[in-house]
Short mmCIF file of C-alpha atoms in Angstrom, two decimals:
data_model
loop_
_atom_site.label_atom_id
_atom_site.label_comp_id
_atom_site.label_asym_id
_atom_site.label_seq_id
_atom_site.Cartn_x
_atom_site.Cartn_y
_atom_site.Cartn_z
CA ASP A 1 -1.09 3.46 -25.79
CA THR A 2 -3.62 2.15 -23.46
CA GLU A 3 -3.45 5.03 -21.23
CA VAL A 4 -5.81 7.75 -20.11
CA THR A 5 -3.83 10.55 -18.73
CA GLN A 6 -5.58 13.41 -16.40
CA THR A 7 -4.33 16.86 -14.94
CA PRO A 8 -3.64 18.08 -12.62
CA LYS A 9 -3.07 15.42 -10.44
CA HIS A 10 -3.89 17.54 -7.40
CA LEU A 11 -6.06 20.75 -7.25
CA VAL A 12 -6.94 22.81 -4.51
CA MET A 13 -9.08 25.80 -5.30
CA GLY A 14 -11.46 28.55 -3.36
CA MET A 15 -14.97 28.55 -3.89
CA THR A 16 -14.92 31.67 -6.25
CA ASN A 17 -12.50 30.14 -8.46
CA LYS A 18 -12.59 28.94 -11.95
CA LYS A 19 -10.73 25.82 -12.92
CA SER A 20 -10.65 22.91 -15.29
CA LEU A 21 -9.99 19.35 -15.05
CA LYS A 22 -8.10 17.63 -18.25
CA CYS A 23 -8.44 14.11 -19.20
CA GLU A 24 -6.93 12.69 -22.62
CA GLN A 25 -6.72 9.24 -24.28
CA HIS A 26 -5.15 8.29 -27.60
CA MET A 27 -6.80 4.76 -27.93
CA GLY A 28 -9.43 5.91 -30.32
CA HIS A 29 -12.19 5.34 -28.03
CA ARG A 30 -15.40 6.90 -28.53
CA ALA A 31 -17.04 7.23 -25.14
CA MET A 32 -15.64 9.11 -22.18
CA TYR A 33 -16.83 9.61 -18.98
CA TRP A 34 -16.60 11.74 -15.59
CA TYR A 35 -16.95 10.00 -12.23
CA LYS A 36 -16.72 11.73 -8.63
CA GLN A 37 -15.18 9.51 -6.04
CA LYS A 38 -15.32 10.10 -2.19
CA ALA A 39 -13.17 8.94 0.31
CA LYS A 40 -14.23 4.89 0.80
CA LYS A 41 -17.27 4.84 -1.54
CA PRO A 42 -17.40 3.54 -4.94
CA PRO A 43 -16.98 6.39 -8.52
CA GLU A 44 -20.52 7.66 -8.93
CA LEU A 45 -21.21 8.76 -12.45
CA MET A 46 -21.46 12.49 -13.43
CA PHE A 47 -21.14 12.77 -17.34
CA VAL A 48 -21.27 10.42 -20.27
CA TYR A 49 -20.15 11.36 -23.79
CA SER A 50 -20.38 9.41 -26.81
CA TYR A 51 -18.77 10.43 -29.87
CA GLU A 52 -18.24 13.56 -28.44
CA LYS A 53 -21.61 14.50 -27.75
CA LEU A 54 -23.20 14.34 -24.19
CA SER A 55 -25.42 11.50 -23.73
CA ILE A 56 -25.64 11.39 -19.81
CA ASN A 57 -25.87 13.97 -17.39
CA GLU A 58 -26.56 12.59 -13.76
CA SER A 59 -28.15 15.38 -13.01
CA VAL A 60 -24.72 16.96 -11.75
CA PRO A 61 -24.82 20.72 -10.51
CA SER A 62 -24.57 23.35 -13.01
CA ARG A 63 -21.27 24.50 -11.29
CA PHE A 64 -19.48 21.23 -13.03
CA SER A 65 -19.44 22.29 -16.64
CA PRO A 66 -18.22 19.20 -19.18
CA GLU A 67 -16.76 19.83 -22.86
CA CYS A 68 -15.83 17.40 -25.43
CA PRO A 69 -13.64 19.52 -27.77
CA ASN A 70 -12.24 16.49 -29.70
CA SER A 71 -12.56 12.86 -29.78
CA SER A 72 -9.44 12.89 -27.54
CA LEU A 73 -9.82 14.93 -24.83
CA LEU A 74 -12.29 15.80 -22.35
CA ASN A 75 -12.67 18.60 -19.88
CA LEU A 76 -14.41 19.43 -16.88
CA HIS A 77 -14.99 23.15 -16.14
CA LEU A 78 -15.27 23.97 -12.47
CA HIS A 79 -17.08 27.46 -11.12
CA ALA A 80 -18.11 28.32 -7.56
CA LEU A 81 -17.68 24.92 -6.04
CA GLN A 82 -18.59 23.87 -2.47
CA PRO A 83 -16.64 22.43 0.39
CA GLU A 84 -18.52 19.15 -0.40
CA ASP A 85 -17.12 18.80 -3.75
CA SER A 86 -14.04 17.70 -2.63
CA ALA A 87 -13.42 14.56 -4.07
CA LEU A 88 -11.15 12.46 -6.29
CA TYR A 89 -12.59 12.91 -9.95
CA LEU A 90 -12.03 10.13 -12.30
CA CYS A 91 -12.19 10.20 -16.16
CA ALA A 92 -12.41 6.85 -18.18
CA SER A 93 -12.73 5.99 -21.63
CA SER A 94 -14.24 2.91 -23.63
CA GLN A 95 -14.24 1.91 -27.44
CA GLY A 96 -17.89 1.51 -27.09
CA VAL A 97 -20.48 2.29 -24.38
CA LEU A 98 -20.79 -1.50 -23.22
CA GLU A 99 -16.89 -2.14 -23.58
CA THR A 100 -14.25 -2.40 -20.75
CA GLN A 101 -13.67 1.16 -19.35
CA TYR A 102 -10.07 1.90 -18.55
CA PHE A 103 -9.62 4.70 -16.15
CA GLY A 104 -7.27 7.71 -15.59
CA PRO A 105 -5.30 8.09 -12.37
CA GLY A 106 -7.55 10.87 -11.03
CA THR A 107 -7.46 14.44 -10.08
CA ARG A 108 -7.70 14.97 -6.33
CA LEU A 109 -9.95 18.14 -5.56
CA LEU A 110 -9.91 20.00 -2.60
CA VAL A 111 -12.04 22.58 -2.40
CA LEU A 112 -11.42 25.49 0.53
CA LYS B 1 -30.53 -2.76 -0.53
CA ASN B 2 -28.12 -1.90 -3.18
CA GLU B 3 -28.32 -3.51 -6.52
CA VAL B 4 -24.94 -4.97 -6.34
CA GLU B 5 -23.59 -6.48 -3.06
CA GLN B 6 -20.08 -7.35 -2.19
CA SER B 7 -18.48 -9.56 0.47
CA PRO B 8 -16.66 -9.64 2.13
CA GLN B 9 -16.28 -5.68 2.85
CA ASN B 10 -12.78 -6.25 4.48
CA LEU B 11 -10.35 -9.14 4.04
CA THR B 12 -6.88 -10.01 5.80
CA ALA B 13 -4.98 -12.90 4.17
CA GLN B 14 -1.43 -14.05 4.72
CA GLU B 15 0.96 -13.75 1.88
CA GLY B 16 0.21 -17.27 -0.41
CA GLU B 17 -3.49 -17.87 0.61
CA PHE B 18 -6.25 -18.22 -1.75
CA ILE B 19 -8.58 -15.16 -1.65
CA THR B 20 -12.27 -15.17 -2.94
CA ILE B 21 -14.21 -11.81 -3.22
CA ASN B 22 -18.03 -12.33 -3.91
CA CYS B 23 -20.61 -10.17 -5.84
CA SER B 24 -24.01 -10.66 -6.13
CA TYR B 25 -26.27 -8.48 -7.98
CA SER B 26 -30.16 -8.01 -8.44
CA VAL B 27 -30.98 -6.40 -11.88
CA GLY B 28 -30.45 -7.70 -14.96
CA ILE B 29 -27.44 -6.77 -16.65
CA SER B 30 -25.34 -6.99 -20.28
CA ALA B 31 -21.59 -7.14 -18.55
CA LEU B 32 -20.20 -7.59 -14.93
CA HIS B 33 -16.66 -5.59 -13.96
CA TRP B 34 -14.12 -6.37 -11.90
CA LEU B 35 -11.75 -3.24 -10.87
CA GLN B 36 -8.96 -2.84 -8.60
CA GLN B 37 -8.04 0.41 -6.91
CA HIS B 38 -4.67 1.08 -5.16
CA PRO B 39 -4.51 3.70 -2.45
CA GLY B 40 -3.53 7.04 -4.38
CA GLY B 41 -6.88 6.54 -6.64
CA GLY B 42 -6.35 4.61 -9.95
CA ILE B 43 -8.28 2.29 -11.00
CA VAL B 44 -7.56 -0.92 -13.38
CA SER B 45 -10.01 -2.75 -15.04
CA LEU B 46 -9.42 -6.31 -14.49
CA PHE B 47 -12.04 -8.39 -16.09
CA MET B 48 -14.98 -7.73 -18.25
CA LEU B 49 -17.52 -11.00 -18.02
CA SER B 50 -20.96 -11.76 -19.54
CA SER B 51 -20.64 -15.44 -19.22
CA GLY B 52 -18.56 -18.47 -17.48
CA LYS B 53 -15.07 -17.62 -16.72
CA LYS B 54 -11.85 -15.58 -17.28
CA LYS B 55 -8.03 -16.10 -16.16
CA HIS B 56 -5.37 -13.87 -16.13
CA GLY B 57 -2.40 -14.66 -14.41
CA ARG B 58 -3.14 -15.71 -10.44
CA LEU B 59 -6.52 -13.83 -11.15
CA ILE B 60 -9.55 -15.81 -11.97
CA ALA B 61 -13.10 -14.55 -12.14
CA THR B 62 -16.23 -16.45 -12.71
CA ILE B 63 -19.92 -15.41 -13.18
CA ASN B 64 -23.05 -17.32 -13.30
CA ILE B 65 -25.80 -15.55 -14.65
CA GLN B 66 -28.59 -17.81 -13.69
CA GLU B 67 -27.47 -16.96 -9.86
CA LYS B 68 -26.42 -13.72 -10.55
CA HIS B 69 -23.41 -14.23 -8.95
CA SER B 70 -19.50 -13.50 -9.53
CA SER B 71 -16.33 -14.65 -7.63
CA LEU B 72 -13.25 -12.87 -8.01
CA HIS B 73 -10.16 -15.47 -6.80
CA ILE B 74 -6.77 -14.47 -6.55
CA THR B 75 -4.15 -17.35 -5.83
CA ALA B 76 -0.68 -17.41 -4.26
CA SER B 77 -1.89 -14.01 -2.91
CA HIS B 78 1.23 -11.44 -2.53
CA PRO B 79 1.36 -7.78 -0.75
CA ARG B 80 1.13 -6.05 -3.73
CA ASP B 81 -2.46 -7.32 -4.05
CA SER B 82 -3.71 -5.65 -1.46
CA ALA B 83 -6.34 -3.16 -2.66
CA VAL B 84 -9.70 -2.32 -2.92
CA TYR B 85 -11.56 -4.73 -5.22
CA ILE B 86 -14.75 -3.26 -7.07
CA CYS B 87 -17.65 -5.23 -8.53
CA ALA B 88 -19.55 -3.38 -11.18
CA VAL B 89 -22.46 -3.97 -13.57
CA ASN B 90 -23.80 -2.95 -16.79
CA THR B 91 -27.29 -2.41 -16.57
CA SER B 92 -28.68 0.17 -18.62
CA GLY B 93 -26.27 1.21 -21.64
CA SER B 94 -23.01 2.72 -20.57
CA ARG B 95 -23.85 3.03 -16.83
CA LEU B 96 -22.04 1.21 -14.49
CA THR B 97 -23.70 0.54 -11.15
CA PHE B 98 -20.77 -0.07 -8.37
CA GLY B 99 -20.56 -2.38 -5.55
CA GLU B 100 -19.27 -0.98 -2.12
CA GLY B 101 -16.30 -2.46 -2.96
CA THR B 102 -13.84 -5.16 -0.81
CA GLN B 103 -10.86 -3.84 0.85
CA LEU B 104 -8.11 -6.61 0.94
CA THR B 105 -4.64 -6.65 2.83
CA VAL B 106 -2.11 -9.15 2.32
CA ASN B 107 0.31 -9.43 4.85
CA PRO B 108 3.94 -10.80 4.24
#
């Protein structure tokens, strides 16, 4: 299984809502990543987990809260988002931090 | 100036043509990646290179560490190759620094 899955595929939420994005991989990878991608721009790194511990937070606002409950799962909890947070949110995983990253299909988020 | 520069930004080709996309970087790297992104979002990792050349099917990637330059070649291009191709480099640890991408359109 060389797949990274993400749910939901699409999400529409209001600025007062709380929602979560989910990412799962069963490749035994020990590094997992959250990226944000705006239209026609490259992905921007948000968070990196290595061995289930947060190793990088790229100064992301606290309205985004990552969680790694186990080595296969990565969540991104969303609260009080702004319309400018609307984007494609991509999850990726890799065997180690310098290895090839495998990307999920992304969750397209719209904040109204 | 971006640490990773790609050229061209946009490329239109006829089916069957040989295609080259270039990537130059200005920082020390441990590895360079070529990624493909189709409309709708999913990203596929095509190659990870730290030296030399790799080939997979009709795709070839080369890197020249001394010149800080990499190329992605597509032989016998096909409309299904139409996508955004992104060059990314590992600069420090797990961080990837991305180029702006090259939008490739292959017409039948």
